[in-house]
PDB file of C-alpha atoms and ligand atoms in Angstrom:
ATOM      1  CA  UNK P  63       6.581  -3.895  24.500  1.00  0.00           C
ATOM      2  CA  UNK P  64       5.568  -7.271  23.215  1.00  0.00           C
ATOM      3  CA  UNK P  65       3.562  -6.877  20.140  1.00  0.00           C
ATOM      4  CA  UNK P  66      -0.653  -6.434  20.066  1.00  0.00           C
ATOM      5  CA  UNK P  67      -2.726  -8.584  18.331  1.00  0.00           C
ATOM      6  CA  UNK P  68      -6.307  -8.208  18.007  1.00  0.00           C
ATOM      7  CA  UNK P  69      -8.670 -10.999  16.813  1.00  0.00           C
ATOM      8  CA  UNK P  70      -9.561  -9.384  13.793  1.00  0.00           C
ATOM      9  CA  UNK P  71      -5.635  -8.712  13.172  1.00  0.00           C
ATOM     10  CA  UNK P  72      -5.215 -12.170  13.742  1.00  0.00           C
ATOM     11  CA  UNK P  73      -7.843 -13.191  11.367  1.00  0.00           C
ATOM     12  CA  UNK P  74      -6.543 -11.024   8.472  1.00  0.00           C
ATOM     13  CA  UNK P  75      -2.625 -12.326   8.656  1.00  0.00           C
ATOM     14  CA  UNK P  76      -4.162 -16.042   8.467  1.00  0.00           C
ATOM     15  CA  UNK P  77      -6.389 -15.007   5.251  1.00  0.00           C
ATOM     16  CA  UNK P  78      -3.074 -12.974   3.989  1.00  0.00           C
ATOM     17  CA  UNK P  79      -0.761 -15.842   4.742  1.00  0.00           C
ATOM     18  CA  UNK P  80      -2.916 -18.512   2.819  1.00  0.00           C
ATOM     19  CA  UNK P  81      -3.633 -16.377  -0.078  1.00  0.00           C
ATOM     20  CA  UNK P  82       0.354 -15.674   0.234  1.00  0.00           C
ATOM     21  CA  UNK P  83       0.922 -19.162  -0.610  1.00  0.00           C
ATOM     22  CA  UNK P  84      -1.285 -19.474  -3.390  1.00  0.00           C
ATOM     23  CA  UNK P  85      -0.039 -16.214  -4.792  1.00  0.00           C
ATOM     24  CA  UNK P  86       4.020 -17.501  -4.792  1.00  0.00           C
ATOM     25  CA  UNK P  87       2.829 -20.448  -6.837  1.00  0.00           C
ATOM     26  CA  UNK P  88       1.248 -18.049  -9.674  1.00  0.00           C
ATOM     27  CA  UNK P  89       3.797 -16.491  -9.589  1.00  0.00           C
ATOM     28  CA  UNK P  90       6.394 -19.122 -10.620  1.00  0.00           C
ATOM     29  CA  UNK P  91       4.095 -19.962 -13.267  1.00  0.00           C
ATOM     30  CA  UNK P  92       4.561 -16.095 -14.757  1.00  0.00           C
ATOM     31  CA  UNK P  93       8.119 -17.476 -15.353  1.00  0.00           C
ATOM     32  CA  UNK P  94       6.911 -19.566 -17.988  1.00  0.00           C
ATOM     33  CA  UNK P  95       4.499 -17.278 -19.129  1.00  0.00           C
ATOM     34  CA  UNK P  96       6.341 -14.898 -19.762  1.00  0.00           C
ATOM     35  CA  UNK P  97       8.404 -16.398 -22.747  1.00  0.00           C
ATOM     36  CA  UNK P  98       5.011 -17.516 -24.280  1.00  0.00           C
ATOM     37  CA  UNK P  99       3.184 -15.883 -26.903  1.00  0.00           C
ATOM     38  CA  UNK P 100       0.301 -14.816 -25.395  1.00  0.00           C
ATOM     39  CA  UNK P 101       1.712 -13.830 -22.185  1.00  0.00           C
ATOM     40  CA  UNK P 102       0.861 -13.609 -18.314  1.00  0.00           C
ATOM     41  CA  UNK P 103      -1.712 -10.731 -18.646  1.00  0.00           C
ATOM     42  CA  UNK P 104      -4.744 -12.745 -18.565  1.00  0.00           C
ATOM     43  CA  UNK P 105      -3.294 -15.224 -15.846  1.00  0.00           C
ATOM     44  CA  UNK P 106      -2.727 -12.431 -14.168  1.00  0.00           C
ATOM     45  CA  UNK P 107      -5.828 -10.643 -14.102  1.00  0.00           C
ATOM     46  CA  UNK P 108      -7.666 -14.294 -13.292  1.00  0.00           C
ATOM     47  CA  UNK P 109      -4.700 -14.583 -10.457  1.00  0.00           C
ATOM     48  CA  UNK P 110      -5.905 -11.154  -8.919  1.00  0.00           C
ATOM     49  CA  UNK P 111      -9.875 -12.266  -8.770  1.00  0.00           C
ATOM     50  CA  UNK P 112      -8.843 -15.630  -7.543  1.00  0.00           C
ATOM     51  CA  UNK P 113      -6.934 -14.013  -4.931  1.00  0.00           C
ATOM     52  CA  UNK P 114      -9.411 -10.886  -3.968  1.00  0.00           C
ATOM     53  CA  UNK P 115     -12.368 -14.530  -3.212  1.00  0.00           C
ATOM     54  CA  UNK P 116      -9.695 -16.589  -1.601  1.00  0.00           C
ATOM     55  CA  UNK P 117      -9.506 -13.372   0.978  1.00  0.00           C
ATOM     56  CA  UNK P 118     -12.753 -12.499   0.880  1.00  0.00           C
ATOM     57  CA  UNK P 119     -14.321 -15.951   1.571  1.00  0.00           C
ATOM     58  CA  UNK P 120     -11.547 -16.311   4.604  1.00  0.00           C
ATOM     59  CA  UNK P 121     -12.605 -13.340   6.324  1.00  0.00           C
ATOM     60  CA  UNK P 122     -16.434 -13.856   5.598  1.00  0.00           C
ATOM     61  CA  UNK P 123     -16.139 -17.387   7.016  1.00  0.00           C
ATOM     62  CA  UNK P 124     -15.076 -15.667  10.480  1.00  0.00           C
ATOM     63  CA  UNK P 125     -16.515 -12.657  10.141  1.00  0.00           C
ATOM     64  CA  UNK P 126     -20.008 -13.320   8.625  1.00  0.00           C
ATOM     65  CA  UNK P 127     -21.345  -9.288   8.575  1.00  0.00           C
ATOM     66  CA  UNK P 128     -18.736  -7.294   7.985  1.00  0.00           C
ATOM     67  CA  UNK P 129     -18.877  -5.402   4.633  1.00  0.00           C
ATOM     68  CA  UNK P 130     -15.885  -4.648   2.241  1.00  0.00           C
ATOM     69  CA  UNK P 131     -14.501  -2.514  -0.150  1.00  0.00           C
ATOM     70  CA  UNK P 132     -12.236  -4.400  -2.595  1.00  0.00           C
ATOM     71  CA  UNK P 133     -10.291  -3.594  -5.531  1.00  0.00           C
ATOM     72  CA  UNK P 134     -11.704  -6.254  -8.117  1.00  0.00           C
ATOM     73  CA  UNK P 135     -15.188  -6.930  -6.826  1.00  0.00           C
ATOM     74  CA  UNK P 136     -16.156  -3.858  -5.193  1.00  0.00           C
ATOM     75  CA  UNK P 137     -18.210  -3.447  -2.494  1.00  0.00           C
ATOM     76  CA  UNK P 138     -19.788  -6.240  -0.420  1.00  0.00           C
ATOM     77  CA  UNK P 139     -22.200  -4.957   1.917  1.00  0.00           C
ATOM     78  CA  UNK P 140     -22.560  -6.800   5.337  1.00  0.00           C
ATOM     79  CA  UNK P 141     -25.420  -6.281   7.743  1.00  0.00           C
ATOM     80  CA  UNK P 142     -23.043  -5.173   9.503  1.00  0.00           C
ATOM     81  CA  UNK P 143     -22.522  -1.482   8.826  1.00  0.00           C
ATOM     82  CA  UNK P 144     -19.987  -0.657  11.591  1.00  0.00           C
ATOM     83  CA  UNK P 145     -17.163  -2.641   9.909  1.00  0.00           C
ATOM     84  CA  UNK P 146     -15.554  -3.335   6.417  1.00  0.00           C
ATOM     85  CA  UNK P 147     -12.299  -4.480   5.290  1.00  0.00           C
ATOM     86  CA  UNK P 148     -10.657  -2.801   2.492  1.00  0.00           C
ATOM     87  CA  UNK P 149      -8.738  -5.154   0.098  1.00  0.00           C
ATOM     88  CA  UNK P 150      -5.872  -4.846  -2.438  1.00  0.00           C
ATOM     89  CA  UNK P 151      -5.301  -8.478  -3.456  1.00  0.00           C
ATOM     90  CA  UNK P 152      -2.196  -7.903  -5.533  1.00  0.00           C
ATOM     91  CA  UNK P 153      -0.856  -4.182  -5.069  1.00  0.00           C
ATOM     92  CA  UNK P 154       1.761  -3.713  -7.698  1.00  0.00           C
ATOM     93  CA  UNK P 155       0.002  -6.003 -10.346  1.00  0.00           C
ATOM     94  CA  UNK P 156       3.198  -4.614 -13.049  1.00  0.00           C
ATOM     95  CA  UNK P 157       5.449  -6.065 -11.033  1.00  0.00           C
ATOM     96  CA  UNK P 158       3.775  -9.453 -10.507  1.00  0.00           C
ATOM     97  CA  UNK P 159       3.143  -9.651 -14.109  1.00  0.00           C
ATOM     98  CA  UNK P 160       6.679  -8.718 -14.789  1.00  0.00           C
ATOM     99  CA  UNK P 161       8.130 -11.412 -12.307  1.00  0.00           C
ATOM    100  CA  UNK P 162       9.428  -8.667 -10.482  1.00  0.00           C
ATOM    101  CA  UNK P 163       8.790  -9.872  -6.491  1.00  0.00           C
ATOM    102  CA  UNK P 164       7.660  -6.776  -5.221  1.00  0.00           C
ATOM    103  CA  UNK P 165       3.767  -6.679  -4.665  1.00  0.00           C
ATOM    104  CA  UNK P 166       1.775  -6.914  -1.806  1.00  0.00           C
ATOM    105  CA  UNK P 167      -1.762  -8.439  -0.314  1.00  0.00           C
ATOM    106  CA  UNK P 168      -2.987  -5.335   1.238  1.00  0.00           C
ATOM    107  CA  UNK P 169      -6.085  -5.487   3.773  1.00  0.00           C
ATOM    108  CA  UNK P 170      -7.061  -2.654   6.580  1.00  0.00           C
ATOM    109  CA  UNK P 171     -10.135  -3.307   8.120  1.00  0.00           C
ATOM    110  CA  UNK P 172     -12.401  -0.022   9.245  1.00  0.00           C
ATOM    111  CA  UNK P 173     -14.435   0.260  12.312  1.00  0.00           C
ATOM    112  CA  UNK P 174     -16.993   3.308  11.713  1.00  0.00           C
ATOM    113  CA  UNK P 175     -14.880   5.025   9.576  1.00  0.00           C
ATOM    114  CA  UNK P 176     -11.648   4.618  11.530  1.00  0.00           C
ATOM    115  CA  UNK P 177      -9.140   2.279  10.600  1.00  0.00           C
ATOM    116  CA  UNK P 178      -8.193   0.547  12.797  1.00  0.00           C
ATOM    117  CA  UNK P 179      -5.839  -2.813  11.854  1.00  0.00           C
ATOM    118  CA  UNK P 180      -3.982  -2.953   8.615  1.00  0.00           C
ATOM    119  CA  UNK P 181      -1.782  -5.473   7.041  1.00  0.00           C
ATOM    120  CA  UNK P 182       0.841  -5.446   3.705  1.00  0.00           C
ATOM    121  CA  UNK P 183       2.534  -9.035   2.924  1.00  0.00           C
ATOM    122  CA  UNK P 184       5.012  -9.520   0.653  1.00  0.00           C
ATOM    123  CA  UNK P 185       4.988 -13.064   0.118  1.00  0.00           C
ATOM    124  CA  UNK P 186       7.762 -13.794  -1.993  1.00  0.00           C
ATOM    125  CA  UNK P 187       9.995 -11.806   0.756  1.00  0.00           C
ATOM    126  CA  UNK P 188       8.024 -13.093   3.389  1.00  0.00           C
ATOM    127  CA  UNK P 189       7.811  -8.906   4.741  1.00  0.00           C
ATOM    128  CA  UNK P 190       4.547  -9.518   6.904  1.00  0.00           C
ATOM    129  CA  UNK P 191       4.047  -5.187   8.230  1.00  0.00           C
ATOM    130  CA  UNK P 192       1.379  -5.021  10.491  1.00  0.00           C
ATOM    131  CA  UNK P 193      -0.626  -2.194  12.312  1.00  0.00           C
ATOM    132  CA  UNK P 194      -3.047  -1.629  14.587  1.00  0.00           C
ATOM    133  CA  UNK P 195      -4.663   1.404  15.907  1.00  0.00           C
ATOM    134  CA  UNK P 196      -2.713   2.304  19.442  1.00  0.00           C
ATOM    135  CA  UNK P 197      -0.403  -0.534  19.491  1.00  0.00           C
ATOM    136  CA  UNK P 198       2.149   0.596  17.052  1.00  0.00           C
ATOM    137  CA  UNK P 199       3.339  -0.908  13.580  1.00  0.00           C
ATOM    138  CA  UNK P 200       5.352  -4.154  13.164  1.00  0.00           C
ATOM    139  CA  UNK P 201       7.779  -5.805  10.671  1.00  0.00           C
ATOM    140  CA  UNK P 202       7.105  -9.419  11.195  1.00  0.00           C
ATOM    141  CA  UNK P 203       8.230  -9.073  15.062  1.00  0.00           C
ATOM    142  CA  UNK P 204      10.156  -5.987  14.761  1.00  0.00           C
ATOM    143  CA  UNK P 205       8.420  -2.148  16.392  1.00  0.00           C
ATOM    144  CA  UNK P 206       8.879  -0.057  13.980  1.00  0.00           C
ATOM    145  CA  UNK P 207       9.454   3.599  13.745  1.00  0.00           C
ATOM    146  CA  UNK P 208       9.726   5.985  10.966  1.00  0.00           C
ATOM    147  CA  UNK P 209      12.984   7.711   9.485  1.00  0.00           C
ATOM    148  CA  UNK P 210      14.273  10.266  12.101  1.00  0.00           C
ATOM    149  CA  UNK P 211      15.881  12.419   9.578  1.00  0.00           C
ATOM    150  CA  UNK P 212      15.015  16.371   9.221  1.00  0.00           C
ATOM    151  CA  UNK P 213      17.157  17.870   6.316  1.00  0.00           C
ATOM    152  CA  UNK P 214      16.048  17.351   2.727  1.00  0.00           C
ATOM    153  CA  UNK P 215      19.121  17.371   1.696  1.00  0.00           C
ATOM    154  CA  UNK P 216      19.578  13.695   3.273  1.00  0.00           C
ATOM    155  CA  UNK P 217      16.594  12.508   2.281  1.00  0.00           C
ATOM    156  CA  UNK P 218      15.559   9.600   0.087  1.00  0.00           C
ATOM    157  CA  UNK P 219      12.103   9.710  -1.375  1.00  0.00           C
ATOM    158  CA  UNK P 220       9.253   7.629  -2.790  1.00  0.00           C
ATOM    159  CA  UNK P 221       7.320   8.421  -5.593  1.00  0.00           C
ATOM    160  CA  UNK P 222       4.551   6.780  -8.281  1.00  0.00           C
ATOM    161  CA  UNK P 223       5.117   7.596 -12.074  1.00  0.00           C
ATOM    162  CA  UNK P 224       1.560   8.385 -13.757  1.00  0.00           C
ATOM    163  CA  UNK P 225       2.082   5.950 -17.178  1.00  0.00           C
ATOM    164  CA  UNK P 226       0.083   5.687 -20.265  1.00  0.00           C
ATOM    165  CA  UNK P 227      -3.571   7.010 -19.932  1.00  0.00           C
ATOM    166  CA  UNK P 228      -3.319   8.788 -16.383  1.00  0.00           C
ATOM    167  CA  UNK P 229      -3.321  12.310 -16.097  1.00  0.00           C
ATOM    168  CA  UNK P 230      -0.618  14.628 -14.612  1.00  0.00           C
ATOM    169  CA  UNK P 231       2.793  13.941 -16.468  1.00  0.00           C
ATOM    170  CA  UNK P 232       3.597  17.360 -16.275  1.00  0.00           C
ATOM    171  CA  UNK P 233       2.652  18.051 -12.560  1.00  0.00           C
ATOM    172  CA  UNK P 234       4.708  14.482 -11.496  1.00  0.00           C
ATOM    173  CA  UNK P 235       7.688  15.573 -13.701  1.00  0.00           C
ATOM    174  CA  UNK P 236       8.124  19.232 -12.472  1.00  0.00           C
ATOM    175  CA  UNK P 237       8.166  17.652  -8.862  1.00  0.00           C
ATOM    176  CA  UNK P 238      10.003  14.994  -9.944  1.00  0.00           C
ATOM    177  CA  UNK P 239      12.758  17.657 -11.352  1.00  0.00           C
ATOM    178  CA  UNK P 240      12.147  19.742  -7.931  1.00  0.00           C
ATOM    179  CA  UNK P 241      12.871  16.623  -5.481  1.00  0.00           C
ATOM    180  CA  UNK P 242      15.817  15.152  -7.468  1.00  0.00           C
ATOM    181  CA  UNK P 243      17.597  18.339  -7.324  1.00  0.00           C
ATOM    182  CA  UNK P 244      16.748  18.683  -3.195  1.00  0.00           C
ATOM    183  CA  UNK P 245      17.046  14.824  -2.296  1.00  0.00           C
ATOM    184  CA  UNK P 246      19.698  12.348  -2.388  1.00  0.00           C
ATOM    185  CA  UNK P 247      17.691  10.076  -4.199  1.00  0.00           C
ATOM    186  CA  UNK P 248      14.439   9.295  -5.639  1.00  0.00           C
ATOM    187  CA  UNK P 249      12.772   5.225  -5.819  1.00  0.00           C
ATOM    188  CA  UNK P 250       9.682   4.383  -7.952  1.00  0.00           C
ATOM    189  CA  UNK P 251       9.313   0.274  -7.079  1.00  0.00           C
ATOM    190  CA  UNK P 252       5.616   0.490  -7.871  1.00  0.00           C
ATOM    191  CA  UNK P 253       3.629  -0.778  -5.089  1.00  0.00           C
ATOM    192  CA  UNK P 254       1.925   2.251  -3.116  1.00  0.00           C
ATOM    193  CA  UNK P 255       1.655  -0.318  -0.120  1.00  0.00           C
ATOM    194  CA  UNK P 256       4.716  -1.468   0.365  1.00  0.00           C
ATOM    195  CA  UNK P 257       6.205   2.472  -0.187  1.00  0.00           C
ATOM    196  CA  UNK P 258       3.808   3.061   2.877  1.00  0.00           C
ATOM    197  CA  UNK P 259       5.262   0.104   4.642  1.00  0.00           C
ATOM    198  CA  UNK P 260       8.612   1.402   3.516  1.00  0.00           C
ATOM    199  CA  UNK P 261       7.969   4.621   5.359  1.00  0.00           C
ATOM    200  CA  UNK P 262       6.851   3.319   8.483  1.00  0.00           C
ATOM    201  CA  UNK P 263      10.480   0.690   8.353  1.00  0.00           C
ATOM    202  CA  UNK P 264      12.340   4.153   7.807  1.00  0.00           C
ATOM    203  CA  UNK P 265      13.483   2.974   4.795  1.00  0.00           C
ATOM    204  CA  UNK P 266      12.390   5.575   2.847  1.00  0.00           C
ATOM    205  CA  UNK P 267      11.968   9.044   4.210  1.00  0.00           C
ATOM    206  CA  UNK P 268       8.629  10.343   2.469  1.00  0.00           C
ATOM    207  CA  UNK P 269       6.461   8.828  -0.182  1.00  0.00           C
ATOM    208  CA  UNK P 270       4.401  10.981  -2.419  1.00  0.00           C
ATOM    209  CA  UNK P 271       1.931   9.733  -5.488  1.00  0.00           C
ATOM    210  CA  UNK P 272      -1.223  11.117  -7.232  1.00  0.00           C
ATOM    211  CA  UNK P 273      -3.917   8.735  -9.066  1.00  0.00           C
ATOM    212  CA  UNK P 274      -4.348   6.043  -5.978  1.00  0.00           C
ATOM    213  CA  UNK P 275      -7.421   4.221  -4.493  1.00  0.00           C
ATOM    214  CA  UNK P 276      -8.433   3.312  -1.132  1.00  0.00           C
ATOM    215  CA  UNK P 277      -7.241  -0.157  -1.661  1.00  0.00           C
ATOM    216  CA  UNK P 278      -3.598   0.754  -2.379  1.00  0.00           C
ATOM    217  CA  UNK P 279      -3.469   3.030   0.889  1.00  0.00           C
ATOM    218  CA  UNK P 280      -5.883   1.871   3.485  1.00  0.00           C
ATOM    219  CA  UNK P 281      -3.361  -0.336   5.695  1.00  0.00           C
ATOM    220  CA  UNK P 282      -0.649   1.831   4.929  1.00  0.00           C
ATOM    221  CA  UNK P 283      -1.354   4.757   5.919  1.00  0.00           C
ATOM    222  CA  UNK P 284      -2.063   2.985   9.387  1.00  0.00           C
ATOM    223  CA  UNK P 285       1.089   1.660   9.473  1.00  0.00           C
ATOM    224  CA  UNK P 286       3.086   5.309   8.994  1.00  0.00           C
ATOM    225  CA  UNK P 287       0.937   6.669  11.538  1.00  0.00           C
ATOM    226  CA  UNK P 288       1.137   3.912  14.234  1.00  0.00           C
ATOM    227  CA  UNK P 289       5.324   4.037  13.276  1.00  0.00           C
ATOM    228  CA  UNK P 290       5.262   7.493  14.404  1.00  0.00           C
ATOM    229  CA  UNK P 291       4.800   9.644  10.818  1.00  0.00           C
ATOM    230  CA  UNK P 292       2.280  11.688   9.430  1.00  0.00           C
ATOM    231  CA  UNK P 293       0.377  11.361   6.830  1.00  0.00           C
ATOM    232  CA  UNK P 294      -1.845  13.635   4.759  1.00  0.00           C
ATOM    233  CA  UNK P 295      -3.369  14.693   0.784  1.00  0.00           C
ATOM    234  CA  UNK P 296      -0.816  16.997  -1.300  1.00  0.00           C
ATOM    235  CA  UNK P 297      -2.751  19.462   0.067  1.00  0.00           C
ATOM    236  CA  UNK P 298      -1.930  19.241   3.465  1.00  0.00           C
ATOM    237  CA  UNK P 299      -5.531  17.952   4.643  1.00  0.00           C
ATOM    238  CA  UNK P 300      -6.615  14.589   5.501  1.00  0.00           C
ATOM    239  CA  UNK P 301      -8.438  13.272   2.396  1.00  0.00           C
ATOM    240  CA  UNK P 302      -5.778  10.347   2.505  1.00  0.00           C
ATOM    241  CA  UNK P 303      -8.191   7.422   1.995  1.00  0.00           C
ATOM    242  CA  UNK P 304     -10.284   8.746  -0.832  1.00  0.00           C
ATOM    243  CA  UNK P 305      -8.912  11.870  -2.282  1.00  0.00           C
ATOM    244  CA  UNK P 306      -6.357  10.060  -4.222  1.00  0.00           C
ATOM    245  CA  UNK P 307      -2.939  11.658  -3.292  1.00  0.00           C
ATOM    246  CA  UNK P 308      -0.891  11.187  -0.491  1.00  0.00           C
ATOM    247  CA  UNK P 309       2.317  12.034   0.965  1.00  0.00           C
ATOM    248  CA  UNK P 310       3.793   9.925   3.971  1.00  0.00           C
ATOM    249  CA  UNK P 311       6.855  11.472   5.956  1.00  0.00           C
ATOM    250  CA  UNK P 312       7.990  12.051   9.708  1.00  0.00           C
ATOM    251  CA  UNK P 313       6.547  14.936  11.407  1.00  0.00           C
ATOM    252  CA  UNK P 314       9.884  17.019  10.769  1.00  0.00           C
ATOM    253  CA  UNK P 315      10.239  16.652   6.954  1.00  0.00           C
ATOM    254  CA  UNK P 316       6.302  17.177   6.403  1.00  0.00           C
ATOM    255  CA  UNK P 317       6.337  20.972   5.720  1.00  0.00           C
ATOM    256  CA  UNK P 318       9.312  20.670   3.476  1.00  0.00           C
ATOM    257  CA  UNK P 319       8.213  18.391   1.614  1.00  0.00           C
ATOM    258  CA  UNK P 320       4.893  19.365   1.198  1.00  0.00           C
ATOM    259  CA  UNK P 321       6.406  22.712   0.248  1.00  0.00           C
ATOM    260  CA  UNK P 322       8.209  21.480  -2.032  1.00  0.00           C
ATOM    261  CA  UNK P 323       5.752  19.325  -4.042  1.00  0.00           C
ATOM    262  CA  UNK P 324       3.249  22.941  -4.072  1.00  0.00           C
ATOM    263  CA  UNK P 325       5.694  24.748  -5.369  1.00  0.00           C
ATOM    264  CA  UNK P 326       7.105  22.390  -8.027  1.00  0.00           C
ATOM    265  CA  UNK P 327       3.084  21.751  -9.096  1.00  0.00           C
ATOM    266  CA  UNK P 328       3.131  25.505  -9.578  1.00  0.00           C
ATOM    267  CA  UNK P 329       5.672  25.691 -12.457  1.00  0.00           C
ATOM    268  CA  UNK P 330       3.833  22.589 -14.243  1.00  0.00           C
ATOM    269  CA  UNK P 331       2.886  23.439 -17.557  1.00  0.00           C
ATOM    270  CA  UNK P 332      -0.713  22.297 -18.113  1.00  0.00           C
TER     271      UNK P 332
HETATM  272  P1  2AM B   6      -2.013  -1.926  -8.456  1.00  0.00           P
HETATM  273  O1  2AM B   6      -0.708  -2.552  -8.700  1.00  0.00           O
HETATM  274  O2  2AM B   6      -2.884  -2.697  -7.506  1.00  0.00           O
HETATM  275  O3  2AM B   6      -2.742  -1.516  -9.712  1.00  0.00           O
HETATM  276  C1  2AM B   6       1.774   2.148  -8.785  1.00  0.00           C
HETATM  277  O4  2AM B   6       2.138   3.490  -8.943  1.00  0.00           O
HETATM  278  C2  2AM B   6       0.764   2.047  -7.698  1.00  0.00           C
HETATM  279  O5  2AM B   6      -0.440   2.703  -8.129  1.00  0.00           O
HETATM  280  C3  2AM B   6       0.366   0.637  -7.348  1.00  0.00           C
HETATM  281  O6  2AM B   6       0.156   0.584  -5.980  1.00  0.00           O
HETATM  282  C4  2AM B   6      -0.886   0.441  -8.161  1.00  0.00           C
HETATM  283  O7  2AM B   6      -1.750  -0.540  -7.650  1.00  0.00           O
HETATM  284  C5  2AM B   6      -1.512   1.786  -8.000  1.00  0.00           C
HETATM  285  N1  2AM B   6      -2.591   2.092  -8.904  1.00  0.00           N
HETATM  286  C6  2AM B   6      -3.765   2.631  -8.530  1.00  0.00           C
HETATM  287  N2  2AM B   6      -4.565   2.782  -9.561  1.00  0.00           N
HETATM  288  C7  2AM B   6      -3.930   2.307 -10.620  1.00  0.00           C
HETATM  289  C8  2AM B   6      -4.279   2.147 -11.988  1.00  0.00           C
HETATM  290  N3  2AM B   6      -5.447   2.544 -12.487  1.00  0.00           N
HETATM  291  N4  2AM B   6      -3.365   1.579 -12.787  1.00  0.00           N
HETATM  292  C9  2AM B   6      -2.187   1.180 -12.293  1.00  0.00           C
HETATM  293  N5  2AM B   6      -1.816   1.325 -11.034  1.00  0.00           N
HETATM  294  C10 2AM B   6      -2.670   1.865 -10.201  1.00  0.00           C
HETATM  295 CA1   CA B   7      -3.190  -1.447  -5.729  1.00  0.00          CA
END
């Protein structure tokens, strides 16, 4: 099957791709920054606004009504009340300001209430993961399909640590303890996107975190669906988008893990 692309798709990988190359020179400057006194932090928080326009003005120039929902400015409302993109500039903004390359432009664009195209770009890895509603999930050219694998036991998992000033250490550490003992490994690279995208490659086998937005999830949760995988809240239900927890796995591994996260949330002390 050769791959879909819609118009809108097409219209969101050239706005990704061009705020992709503005992004990789930023981020060479952190490089310098980062032995300075004063730091990248507030090059970096002026490098996520300047991003979140550049996209913004890209898709408004070909999509004139269309509303959004965007991590640093908001929402836009567009005349148009049928469609909005949802936009994650720089998804894994420690990283970035770290100079670790391992961040993401994330945009999924929403047609009443359904997503229905999604994109994460790494730029420094050139990892362009695309999705559309249908038509299946992509790796630059490459179908892809989520993990196949059904015992826990051969599982490697995805997670996001809360950090200083978010709530739930102990809930994340007793299923932290609870999946480490089960699993044969556990990753925490910091971008919820790319963990999505992850899941859809089958490189990781389920992703789990608490504490996320819309803009960290929107296109990825497309792209685990449309590679096959299911996706839902830690309770089981489908408050992906807003509810702010998620877990991402194949269809056989979903009760298990699930399971496991309940049960682990259970011992917690609060
Ligand atoms: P960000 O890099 O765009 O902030 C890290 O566990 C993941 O959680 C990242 O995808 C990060 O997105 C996201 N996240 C969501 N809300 C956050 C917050 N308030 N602070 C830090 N990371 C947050
Ligand atoms: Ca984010």
């Amino acid at each position: 099957m050769t791959k879909y692309i819609s118009p809108a798709l097409t219209v969101m990988v050239a706005a990704a791709r061009k705020a992709g190359r503005k992004l990789i020179r930023d981020y060479g400057e952190i490089e310098n920054l980062q032995v300075s006194m004063k730091g990248p932090a507030d090059f970096v928080s002026s490098a996520d606004k300047r991003t979140e326009l550049m996209l913004i003005e890209e898709l408004q120039r070909v999509r004139p009504g269309y509303g959004f929902l965007t991590e640093e400015h908001g929402v836009i409302e567009g005349p148009d009340r049928t469609h909005r993109f949802i936009i994650d500039p720089i998804d894994g903004t420690t990283n970035f300001l770290h100079g670790i390359p391992h961040f993401a432009i994330s945009i999924a664009l929403e047609r009443e209430q359904q997503m229905v195209s999604g994109l994460v770009f790494n730029p420094i890895t050139d990892e362009l993961y695309v999705a559309e509603k249908g038509h299946g999930a992509y790796l630059n050219d490459k179908r892809l399909r989520v993990a196949a694998r059904k015992e826990l036991n051969k599982t490697l998992l995805a997670t996001g640590i809360p950090f200083l000033g978010r709530p739930g250490h102990e809930t994340f550490s007793a299923e932290l303890s609870a999946a480490m003992a089960t699993t044969t490994g556990v990753r925490r690279f910091g971008a919820a996107s790319l963990d999505l995208a992850y899941v859809a490659a089958g490189r990781f086998d389920a992703f789990w975190e608490r504490g996320l937005q819309p803009w960290d999830v929107a296109a990825g949760i497309l792209l685990v669906k449309e590679a096959g995988g299911v996706v839902t809240d830690l309770n089981g239900g489908t408050d992906t988008l807003t509810g702010g927890t998620i877990l991402a796995t194949n269809e056989h591994l979903h009760q298990s893990v699930l399971k496991l996260l309940k049960d682990a949330g259970k011992t917690a002390k609060h």
